[in-house]
Tab-separated table of C-alpha atoms and ligand atoms in Angstrom:
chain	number	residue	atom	x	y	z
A	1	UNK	CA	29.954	46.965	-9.755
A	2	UNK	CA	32.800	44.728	-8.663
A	3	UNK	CA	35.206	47.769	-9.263
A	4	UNK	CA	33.639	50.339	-7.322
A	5	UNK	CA	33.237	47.865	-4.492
A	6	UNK	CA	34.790	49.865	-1.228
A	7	UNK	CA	38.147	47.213	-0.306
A	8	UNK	CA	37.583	48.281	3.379
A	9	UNK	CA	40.483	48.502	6.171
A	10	UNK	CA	43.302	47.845	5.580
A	11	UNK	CA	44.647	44.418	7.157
A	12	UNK	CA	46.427	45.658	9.668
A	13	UNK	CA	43.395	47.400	11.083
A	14	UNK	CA	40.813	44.748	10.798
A	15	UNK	CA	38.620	44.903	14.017
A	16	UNK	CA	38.268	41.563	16.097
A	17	UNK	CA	34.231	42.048	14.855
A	18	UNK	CA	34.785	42.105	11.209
A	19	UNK	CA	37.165	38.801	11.706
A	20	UNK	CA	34.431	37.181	13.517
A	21	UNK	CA	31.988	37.743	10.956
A	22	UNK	CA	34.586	36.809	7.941
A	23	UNK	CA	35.046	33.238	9.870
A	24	UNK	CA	30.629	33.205	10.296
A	25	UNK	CA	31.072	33.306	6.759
A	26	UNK	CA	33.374	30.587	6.176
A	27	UNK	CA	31.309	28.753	8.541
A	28	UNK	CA	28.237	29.551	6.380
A	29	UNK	CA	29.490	28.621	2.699
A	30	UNK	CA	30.944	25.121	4.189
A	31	UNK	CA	26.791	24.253	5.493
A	32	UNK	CA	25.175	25.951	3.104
A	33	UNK	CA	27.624	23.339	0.535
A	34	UNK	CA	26.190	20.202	2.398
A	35	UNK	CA	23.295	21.424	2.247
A	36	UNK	CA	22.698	21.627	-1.334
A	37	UNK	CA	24.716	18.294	-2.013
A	38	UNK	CA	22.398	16.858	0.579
A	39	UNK	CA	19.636	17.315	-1.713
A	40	UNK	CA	17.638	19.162	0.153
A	41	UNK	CA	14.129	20.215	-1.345
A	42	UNK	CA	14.398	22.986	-3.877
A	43	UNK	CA	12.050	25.837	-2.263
A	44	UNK	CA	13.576	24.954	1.513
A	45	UNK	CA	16.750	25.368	-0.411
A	46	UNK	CA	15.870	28.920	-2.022
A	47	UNK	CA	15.291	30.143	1.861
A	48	UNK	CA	18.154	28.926	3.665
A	49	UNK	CA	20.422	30.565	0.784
A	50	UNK	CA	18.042	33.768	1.652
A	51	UNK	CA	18.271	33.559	5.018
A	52	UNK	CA	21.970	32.809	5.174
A	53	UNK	CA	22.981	35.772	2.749
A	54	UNK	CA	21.508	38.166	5.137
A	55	UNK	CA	23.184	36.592	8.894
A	56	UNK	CA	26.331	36.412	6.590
A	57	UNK	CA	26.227	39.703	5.783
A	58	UNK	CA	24.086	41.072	8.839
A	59	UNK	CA	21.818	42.524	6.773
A	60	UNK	CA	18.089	42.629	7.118
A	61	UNK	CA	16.872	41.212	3.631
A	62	UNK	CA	17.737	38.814	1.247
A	63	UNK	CA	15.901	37.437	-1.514
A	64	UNK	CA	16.147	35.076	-4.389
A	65	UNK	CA	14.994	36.397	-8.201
A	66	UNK	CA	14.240	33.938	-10.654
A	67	UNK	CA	14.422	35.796	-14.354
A	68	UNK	CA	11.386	35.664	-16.163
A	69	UNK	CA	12.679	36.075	-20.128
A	70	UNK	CA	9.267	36.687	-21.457
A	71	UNK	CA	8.647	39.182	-19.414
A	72	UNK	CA	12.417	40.166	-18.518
A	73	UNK	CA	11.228	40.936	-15.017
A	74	UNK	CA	12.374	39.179	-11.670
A	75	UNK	CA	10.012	37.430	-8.864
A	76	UNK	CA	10.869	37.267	-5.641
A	77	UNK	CA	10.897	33.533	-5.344
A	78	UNK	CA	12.425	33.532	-1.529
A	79	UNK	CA	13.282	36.201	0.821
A	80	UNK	CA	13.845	36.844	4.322
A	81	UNK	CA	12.982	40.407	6.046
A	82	UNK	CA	9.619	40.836	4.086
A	83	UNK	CA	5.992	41.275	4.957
A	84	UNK	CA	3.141	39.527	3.647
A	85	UNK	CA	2.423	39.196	-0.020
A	86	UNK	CA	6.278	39.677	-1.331
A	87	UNK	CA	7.886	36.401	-1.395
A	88	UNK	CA	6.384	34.403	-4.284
A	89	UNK	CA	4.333	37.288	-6.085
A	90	UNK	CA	6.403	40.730	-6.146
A	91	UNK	CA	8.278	41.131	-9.424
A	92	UNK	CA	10.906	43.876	-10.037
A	93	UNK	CA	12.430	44.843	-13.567
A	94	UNK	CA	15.309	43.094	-15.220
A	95	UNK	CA	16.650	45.425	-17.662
A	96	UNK	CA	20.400	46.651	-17.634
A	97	UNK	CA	19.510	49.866	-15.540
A	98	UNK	CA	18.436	47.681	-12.746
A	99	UNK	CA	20.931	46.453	-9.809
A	100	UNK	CA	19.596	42.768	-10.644
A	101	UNK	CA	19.007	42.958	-14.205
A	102	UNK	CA	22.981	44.510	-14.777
A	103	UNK	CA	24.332	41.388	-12.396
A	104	UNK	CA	21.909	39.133	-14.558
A	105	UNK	CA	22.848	40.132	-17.971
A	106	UNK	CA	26.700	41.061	-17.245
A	107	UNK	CA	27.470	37.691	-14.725
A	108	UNK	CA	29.412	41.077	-12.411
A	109	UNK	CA	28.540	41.250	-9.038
A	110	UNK	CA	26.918	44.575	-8.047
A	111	UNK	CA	27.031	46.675	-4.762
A	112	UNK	CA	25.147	49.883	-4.579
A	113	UNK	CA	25.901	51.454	-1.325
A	114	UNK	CA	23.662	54.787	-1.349
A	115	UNK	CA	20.588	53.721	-3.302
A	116	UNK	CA	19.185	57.359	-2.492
A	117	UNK	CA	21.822	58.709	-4.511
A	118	UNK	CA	22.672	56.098	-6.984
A	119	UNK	CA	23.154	57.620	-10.882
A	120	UNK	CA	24.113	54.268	-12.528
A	121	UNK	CA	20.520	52.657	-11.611
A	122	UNK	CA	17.202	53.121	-11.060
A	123	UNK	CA	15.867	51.992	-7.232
A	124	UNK	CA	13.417	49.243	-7.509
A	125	UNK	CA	9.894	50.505	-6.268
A	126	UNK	CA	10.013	47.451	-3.284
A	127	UNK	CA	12.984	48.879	-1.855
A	128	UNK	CA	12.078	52.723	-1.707
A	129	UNK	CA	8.507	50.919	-0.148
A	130	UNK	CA	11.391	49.233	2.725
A	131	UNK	CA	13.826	52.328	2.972
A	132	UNK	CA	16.339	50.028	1.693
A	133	UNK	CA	19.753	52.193	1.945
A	134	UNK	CA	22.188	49.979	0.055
A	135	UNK	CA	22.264	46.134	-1.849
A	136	UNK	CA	23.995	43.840	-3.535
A	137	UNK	CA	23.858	41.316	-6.096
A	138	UNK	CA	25.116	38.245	-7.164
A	139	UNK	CA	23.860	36.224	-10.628
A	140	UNK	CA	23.192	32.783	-9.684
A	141	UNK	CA	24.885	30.673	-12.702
A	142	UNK	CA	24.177	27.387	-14.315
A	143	UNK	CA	25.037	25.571	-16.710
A	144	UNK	CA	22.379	27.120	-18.945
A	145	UNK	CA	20.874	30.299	-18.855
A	146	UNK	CA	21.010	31.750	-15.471
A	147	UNK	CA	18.116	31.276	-13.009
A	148	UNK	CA	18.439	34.541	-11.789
A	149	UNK	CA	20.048	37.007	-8.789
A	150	UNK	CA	20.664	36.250	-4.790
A	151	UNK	CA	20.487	40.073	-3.424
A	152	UNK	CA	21.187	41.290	0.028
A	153	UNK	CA	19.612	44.297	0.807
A	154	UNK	CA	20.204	46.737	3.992
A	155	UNK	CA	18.789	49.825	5.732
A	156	UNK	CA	21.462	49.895	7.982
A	157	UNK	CA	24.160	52.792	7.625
A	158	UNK	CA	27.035	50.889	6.625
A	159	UNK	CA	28.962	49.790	3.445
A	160	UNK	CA	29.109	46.436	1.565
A	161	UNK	CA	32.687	45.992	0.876
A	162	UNK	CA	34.680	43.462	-1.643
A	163	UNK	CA	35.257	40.926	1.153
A	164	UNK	CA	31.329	41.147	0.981
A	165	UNK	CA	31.479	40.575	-2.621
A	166	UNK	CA	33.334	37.055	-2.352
A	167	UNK	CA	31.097	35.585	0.077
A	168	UNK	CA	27.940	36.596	-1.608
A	169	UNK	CA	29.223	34.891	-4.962
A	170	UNK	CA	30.295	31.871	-3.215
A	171	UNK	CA	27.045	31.480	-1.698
A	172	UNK	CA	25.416	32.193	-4.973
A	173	UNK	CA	27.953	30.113	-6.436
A	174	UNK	CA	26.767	26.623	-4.573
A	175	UNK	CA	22.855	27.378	-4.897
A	176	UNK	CA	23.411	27.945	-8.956
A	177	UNK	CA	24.782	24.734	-9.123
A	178	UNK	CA	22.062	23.333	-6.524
A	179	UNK	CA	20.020	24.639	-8.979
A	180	UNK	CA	21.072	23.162	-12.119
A	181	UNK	CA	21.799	19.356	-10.599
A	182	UNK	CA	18.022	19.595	-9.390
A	183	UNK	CA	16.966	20.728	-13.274
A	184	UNK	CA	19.243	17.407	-14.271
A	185	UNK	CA	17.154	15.385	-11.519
A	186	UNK	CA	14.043	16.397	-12.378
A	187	UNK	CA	14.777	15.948	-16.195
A	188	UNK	CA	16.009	12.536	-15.455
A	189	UNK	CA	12.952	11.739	-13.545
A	190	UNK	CA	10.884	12.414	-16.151
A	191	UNK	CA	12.628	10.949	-18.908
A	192	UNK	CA	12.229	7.232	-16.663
A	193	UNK	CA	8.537	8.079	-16.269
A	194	UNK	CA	7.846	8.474	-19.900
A	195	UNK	CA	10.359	5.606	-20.787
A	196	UNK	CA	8.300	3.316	-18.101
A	197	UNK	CA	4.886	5.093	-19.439
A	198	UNK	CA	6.690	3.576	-23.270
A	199	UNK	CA	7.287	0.029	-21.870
A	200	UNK	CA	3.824	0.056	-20.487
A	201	UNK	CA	2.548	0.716	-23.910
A	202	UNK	CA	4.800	-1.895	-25.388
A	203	UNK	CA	3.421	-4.373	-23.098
A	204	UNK	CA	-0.129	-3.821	-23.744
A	205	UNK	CA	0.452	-4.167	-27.187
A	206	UNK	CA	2.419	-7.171	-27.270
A	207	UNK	CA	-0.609	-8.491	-24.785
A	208	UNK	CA	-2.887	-7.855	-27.766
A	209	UNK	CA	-1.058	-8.847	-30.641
A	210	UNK	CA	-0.719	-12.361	-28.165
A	211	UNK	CA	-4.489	-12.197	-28.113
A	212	UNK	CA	-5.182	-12.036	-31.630
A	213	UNK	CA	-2.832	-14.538	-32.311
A	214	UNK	CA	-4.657	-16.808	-30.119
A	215	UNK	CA	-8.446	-16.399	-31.276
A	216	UNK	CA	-7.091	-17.096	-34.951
A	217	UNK	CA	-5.664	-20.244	-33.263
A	218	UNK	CA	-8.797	-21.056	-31.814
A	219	UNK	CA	-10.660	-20.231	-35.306
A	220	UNK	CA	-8.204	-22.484	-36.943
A	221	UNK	CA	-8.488	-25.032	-35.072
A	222	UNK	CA	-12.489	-25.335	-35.094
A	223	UNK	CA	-12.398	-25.079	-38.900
A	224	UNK	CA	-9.989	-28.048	-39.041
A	225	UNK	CA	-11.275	-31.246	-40.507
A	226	UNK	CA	-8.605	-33.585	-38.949
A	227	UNK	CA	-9.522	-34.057	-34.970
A	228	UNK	CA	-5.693	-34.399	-34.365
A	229	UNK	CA	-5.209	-30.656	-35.865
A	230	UNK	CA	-7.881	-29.593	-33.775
A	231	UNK	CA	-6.484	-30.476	-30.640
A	232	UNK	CA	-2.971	-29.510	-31.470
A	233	UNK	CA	-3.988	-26.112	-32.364
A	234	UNK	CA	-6.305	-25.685	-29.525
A	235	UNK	CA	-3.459	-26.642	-27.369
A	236	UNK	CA	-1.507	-23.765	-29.168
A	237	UNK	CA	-4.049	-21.391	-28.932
A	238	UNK	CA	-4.124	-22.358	-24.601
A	239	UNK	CA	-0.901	-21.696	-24.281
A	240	UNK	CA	-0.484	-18.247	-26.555
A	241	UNK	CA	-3.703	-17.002	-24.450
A	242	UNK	CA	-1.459	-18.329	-21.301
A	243	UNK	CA	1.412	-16.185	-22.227
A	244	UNK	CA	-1.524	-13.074	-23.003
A	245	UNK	CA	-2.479	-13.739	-19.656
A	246	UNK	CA	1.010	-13.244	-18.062
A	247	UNK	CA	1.748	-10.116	-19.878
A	248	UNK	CA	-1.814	-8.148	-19.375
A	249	UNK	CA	-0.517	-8.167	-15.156
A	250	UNK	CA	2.447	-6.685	-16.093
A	251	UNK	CA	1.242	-3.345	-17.481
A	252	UNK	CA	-1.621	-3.306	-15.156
A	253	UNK	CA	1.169	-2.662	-12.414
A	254	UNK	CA	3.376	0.253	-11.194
A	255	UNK	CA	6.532	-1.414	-11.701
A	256	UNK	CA	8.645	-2.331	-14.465
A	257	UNK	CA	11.769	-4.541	-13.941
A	258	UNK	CA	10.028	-6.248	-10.658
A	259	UNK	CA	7.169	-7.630	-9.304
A	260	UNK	CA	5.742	-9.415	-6.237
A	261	UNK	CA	6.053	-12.811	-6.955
A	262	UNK	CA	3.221	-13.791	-4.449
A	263	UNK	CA	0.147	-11.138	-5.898
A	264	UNK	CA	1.258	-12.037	-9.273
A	265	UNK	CA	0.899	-16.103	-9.352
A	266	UNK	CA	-2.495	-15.691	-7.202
A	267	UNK	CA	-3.770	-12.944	-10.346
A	268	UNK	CA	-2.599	-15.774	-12.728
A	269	UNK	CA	-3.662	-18.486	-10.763
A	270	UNK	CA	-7.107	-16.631	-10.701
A	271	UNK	CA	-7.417	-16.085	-14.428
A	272	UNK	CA	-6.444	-19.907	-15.114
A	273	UNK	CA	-9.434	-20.917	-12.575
A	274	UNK	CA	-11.773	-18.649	-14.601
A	275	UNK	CA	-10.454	-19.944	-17.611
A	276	UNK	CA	-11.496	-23.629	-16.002
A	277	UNK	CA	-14.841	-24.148	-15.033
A	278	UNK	CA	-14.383	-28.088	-14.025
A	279	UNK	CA	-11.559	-27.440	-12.602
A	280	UNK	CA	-11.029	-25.609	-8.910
A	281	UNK	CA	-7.384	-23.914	-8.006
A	282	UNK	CA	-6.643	-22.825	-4.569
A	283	UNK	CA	-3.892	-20.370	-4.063
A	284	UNK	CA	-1.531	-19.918	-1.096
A	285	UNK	CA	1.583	-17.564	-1.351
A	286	UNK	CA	3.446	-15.424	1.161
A	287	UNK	CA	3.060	-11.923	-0.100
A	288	UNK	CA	6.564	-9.263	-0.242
A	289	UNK	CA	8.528	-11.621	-2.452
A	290	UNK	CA	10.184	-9.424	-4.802
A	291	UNK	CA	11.437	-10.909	-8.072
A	292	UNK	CA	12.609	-9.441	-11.858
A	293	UNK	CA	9.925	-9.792	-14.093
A	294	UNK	CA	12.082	-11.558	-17.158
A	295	UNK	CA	12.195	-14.390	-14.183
A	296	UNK	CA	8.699	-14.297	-13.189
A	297	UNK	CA	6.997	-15.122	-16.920
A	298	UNK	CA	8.888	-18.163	-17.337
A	299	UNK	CA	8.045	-19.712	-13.841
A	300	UNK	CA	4.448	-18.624	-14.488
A	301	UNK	CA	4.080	-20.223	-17.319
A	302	UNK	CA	6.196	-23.298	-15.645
A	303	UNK	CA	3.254	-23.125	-13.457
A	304	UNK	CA	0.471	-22.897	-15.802
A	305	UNK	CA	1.791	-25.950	-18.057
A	306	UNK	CA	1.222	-28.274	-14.550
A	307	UNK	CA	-1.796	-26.687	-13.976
A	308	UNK	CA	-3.246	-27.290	-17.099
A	309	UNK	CA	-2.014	-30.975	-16.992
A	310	UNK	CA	-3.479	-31.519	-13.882
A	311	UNK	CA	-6.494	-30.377	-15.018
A	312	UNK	CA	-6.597	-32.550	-17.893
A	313	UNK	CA	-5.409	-35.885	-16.397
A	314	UNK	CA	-5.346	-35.879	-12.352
A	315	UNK	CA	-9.428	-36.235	-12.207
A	316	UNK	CA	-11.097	-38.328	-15.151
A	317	UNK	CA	-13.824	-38.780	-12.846
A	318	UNK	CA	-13.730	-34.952	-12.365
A	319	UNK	CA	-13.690	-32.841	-9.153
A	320	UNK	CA	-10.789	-31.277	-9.657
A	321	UNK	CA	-8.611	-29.272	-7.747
A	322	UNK	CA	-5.256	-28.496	-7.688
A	323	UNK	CA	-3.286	-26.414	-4.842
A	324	UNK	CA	-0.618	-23.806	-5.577
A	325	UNK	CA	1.614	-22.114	-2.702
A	326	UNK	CA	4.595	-20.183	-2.916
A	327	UNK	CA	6.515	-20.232	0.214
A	328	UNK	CA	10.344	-18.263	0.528
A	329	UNK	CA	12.525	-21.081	2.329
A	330	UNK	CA	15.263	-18.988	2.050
A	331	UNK	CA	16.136	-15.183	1.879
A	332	UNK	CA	17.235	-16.112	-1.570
A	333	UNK	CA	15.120	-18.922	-2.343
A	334	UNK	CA	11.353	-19.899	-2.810
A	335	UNK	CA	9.096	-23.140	-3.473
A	336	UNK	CA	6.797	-23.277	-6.131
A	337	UNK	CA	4.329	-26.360	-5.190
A	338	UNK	CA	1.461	-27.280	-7.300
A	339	UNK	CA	-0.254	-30.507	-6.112
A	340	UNK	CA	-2.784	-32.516	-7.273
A	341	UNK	CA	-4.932	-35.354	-5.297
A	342	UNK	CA	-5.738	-37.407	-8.607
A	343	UNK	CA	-5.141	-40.646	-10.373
A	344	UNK	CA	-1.271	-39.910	-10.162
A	345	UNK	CA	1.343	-39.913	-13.076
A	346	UNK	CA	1.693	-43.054	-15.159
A	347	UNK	CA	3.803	-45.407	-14.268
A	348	UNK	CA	6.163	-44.593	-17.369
A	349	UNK	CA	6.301	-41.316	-16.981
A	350	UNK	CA	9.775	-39.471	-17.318
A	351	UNK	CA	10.292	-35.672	-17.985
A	352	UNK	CA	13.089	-36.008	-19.709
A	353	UNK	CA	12.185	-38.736	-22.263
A	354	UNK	CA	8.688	-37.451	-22.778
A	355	UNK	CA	7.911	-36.367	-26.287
A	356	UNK	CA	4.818	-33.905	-25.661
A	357	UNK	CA	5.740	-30.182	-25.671
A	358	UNK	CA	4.476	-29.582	-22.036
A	359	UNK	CA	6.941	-31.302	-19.919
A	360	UNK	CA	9.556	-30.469	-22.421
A	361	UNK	CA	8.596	-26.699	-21.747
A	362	UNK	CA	8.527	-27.341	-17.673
A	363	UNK	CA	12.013	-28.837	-17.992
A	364	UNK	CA	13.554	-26.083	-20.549
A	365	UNK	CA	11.697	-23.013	-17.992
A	366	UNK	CA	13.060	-24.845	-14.656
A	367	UNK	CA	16.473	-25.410	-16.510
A	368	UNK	CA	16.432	-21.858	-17.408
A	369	UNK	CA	15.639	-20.183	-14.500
A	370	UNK	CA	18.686	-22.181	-12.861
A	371	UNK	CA	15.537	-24.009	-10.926
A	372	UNK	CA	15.454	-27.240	-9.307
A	373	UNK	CA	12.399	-29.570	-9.943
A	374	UNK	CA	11.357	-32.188	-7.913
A	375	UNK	CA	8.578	-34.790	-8.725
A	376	UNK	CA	6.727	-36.236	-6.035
A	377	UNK	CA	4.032	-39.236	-6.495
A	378	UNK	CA	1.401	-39.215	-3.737
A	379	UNK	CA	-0.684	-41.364	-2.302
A	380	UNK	CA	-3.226	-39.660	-3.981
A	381	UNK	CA	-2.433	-37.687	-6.753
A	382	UNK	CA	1.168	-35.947	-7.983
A	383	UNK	CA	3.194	-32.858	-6.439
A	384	UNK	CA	5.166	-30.290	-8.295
A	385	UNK	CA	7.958	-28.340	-5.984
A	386	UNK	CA	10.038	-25.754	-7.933
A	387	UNK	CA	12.828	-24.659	-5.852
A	388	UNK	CA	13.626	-21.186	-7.437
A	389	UNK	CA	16.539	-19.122	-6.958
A	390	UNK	CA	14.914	-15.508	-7.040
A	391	UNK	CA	18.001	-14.048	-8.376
A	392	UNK	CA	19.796	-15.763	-11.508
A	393	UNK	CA	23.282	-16.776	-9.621
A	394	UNK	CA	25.190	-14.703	-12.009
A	395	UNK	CA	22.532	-11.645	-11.790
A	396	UNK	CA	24.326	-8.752	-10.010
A	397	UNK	CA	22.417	-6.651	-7.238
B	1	ATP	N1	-0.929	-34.033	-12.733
B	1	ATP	C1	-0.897	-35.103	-13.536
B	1	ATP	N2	-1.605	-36.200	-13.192
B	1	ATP	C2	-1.602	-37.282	-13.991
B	1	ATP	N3	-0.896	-37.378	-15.122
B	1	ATP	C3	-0.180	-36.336	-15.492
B	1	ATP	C4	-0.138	-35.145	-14.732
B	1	ATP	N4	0.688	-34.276	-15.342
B	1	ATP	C5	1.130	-34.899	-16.446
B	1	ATP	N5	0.629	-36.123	-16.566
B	1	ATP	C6	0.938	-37.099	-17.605
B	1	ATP	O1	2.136	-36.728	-18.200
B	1	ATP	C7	2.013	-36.673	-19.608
B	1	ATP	C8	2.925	-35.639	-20.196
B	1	ATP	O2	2.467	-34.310	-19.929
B	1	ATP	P1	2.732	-33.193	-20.979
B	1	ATP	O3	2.262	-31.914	-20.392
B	1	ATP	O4	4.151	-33.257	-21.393
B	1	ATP	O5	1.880	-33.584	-22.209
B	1	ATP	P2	0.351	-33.303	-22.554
B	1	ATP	O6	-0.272	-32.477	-21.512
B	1	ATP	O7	-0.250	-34.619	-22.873
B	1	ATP	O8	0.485	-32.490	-23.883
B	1	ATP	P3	0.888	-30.978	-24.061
B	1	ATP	O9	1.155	-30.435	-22.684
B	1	ATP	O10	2.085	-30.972	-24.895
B	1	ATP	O11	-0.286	-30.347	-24.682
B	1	ATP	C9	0.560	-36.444	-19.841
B	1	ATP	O12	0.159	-36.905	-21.090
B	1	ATP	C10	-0.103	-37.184	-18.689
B	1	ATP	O13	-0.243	-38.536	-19.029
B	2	MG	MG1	0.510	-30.715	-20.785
């Protein structure tokens, strides 16, 4: 125990080797501290603490014990100085009459300098097995229960003194709280996996709720006697099955919050050509465009409402196609073109003083996604270009 810890010389008779090894151990606690803030991997973590105890302390053997409460034994979870078969499977009591167990259940540092003689504990079977002459312990503390012990064990005929002590606890000091901000990461990590796992969920079953809603559209409308209901709902249940569409990609992928613009308008794109069979769309995009997902949906479906209108009025003769591409123009920036080679707009159209709900939707989705839409008529057919600001100009980061 701390108190029975020999104080060594005095100051005045400090050799020039014990100051040496007192600055080695400065030296030691200030790495070993970057280390752990570095975030270095937890087992490669456990081992340099080992290893460092014992060149700190010029000792032979070091090892880490993680407490196992159900069993109220310790494993040797790291070491340096042992053979085969002791790091990661020997175990050694925890109660109060061993050297770990006392440091473990009392937070005191212990020294034991003459293990063959020692009355207050009993000698762990692994270090009669190594001739281990003395040892020390130090409880590795967090902010919970306590992991376990760092111990430093010697055959060398010499004396672990207080000075000893202080190093020791530092060191065991940094790797406890290592430790504990590694439990917080891990805990953190999971609690994002199971709240993206939760969104996930929430997605699919918003995508099916949008389904349902759709095919009782679609019932309604084919049950309707007026031919002007029919449409209208049909037209409804089009776009709901859109917006079904849009929402299955998004818990088919890894990510949450983003998505690649590119893959996700050709998988779109693709569905709305199935969903066609007069109608043919060709898809060109430049892939690695990453943009938030609550900006994505609404140019989708920007895109889908000139899709569908090309489909529907560009080629009364039919032979239709219609040509998407995405294209990044600048870092910040992309174009949206869809383009049609049809009969062209009529000559009175105007977005803004149209009265059907599909233009009106184009302009609210551009006008909401800060977007700038330009309207080209061709010699043949119409063109579409969406300049879209992948970041909302008042969206941070
Ligand atoms: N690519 C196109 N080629 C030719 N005409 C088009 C094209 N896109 C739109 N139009 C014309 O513009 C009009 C307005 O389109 P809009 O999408 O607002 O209405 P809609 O498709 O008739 O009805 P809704 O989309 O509300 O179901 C259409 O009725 C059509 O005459
Ligand atoms: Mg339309």
């Amino acid at each position: 125990m701390v108190e029975e810890a020999p104080a060594g010389p005095p100051e005045s008779e400090v050799s020039i080797e014990t100051l040496q090894l007192r600055i080695r151990q400065q030296e030691i606690l200030a790495d070993f501290g970057v280390l752990a803030l570095k975030g270095t991997p937890f087992a490669e973590l456990l081992d340099q603490g080992a290893r460092l105890a014992a060149e700190g302390l010029k000792a032979e053997f070091a090892k880490v014990l993680k407490f196992m409460p159900e069993e109220n034994r310790f494993l040797v979870c790291a070491g340096v100085g042992w053979g085969p078969g002791v790091v990661g499977h020997a175990t050694v009591g925890a109660d109060m009459a061993s050297l770990g167990g006392y440091a473990l259940k009392t937070g005191k540092p212990v020294i034991s300098n003459h293990l063959d003689i020692e009355e207050r504990f009993r000698t762990p079977e692994l270090l009669v097995e190594y001739g281990i002459h003395r040892a020390m312990n130090v409880i590795l503390q967090n902010d919970h229960s306590p992991y376990g012990v760092l111990e430093v064990d010697s055959r060398l005929e010499d004396e672990f003194v207080a000075a000893d002590i202080v190093f020791l606890q530092g060191l065991g000091n940094i790797l406890g709280m290592a430790i504990e901000r590694q439990r917080m990461e891990r805990d953190l990590r999971q609690a994002v996996e199971r709240q993206q796992l939760l969104i996930k969920e929430v997605n699919h079953r918003v995508n099916n709720s949008l389904s349902i809603v759709a095919s009782m559209l679609h019932l309604h409308s084919s049950v309707a006697e007026s031919s002007d209901v029919r449409l209208e709902l049909h037209e409804a249940s089009s776009r709901i099955a859109a917006i079904a569409r849009a929402h299955q990609r998004l818990y088919k992928s890894d990510r949450i919050d983003t998505l690649d613009l590119g893959a996700y308008l050709t998988e779109v794109c693709t569905d709305l050509d199935a969903s066609m069979p007069d109608c043919e769309v060709r898809v060109v995009v430049e892939e690695g465009i990453e943009i938030r997902t609550d900006r994505a949906i609404p140019a989708i479906l920007l895109v889908n409402e000139l899709i569908t209108n090309a489909a529907k009025y560009a080629y009364p003769a039919g032979d239709c196609r219609v040509w998407v591409t995405l294209t990044r123009v600048q870092r910040e920036t992309v174009v949206i073109s869809v383009r049609d080679e049809g009969v062209g707009l009529p000559p009175t159209f105007d977005i803004k003083s149209g009265r059907r709900l599909g233009m009106r939707l184009v302009d609210t989705f551009s006008q909401q996604l800060q977007a700038h839409l330009q309207i080209l008529r061709k010699n043949p057919g119409t063109e579409f270009i969406l300049a879209l600001p992948l970041k909302a100009p008042s969206q941070d980061g």
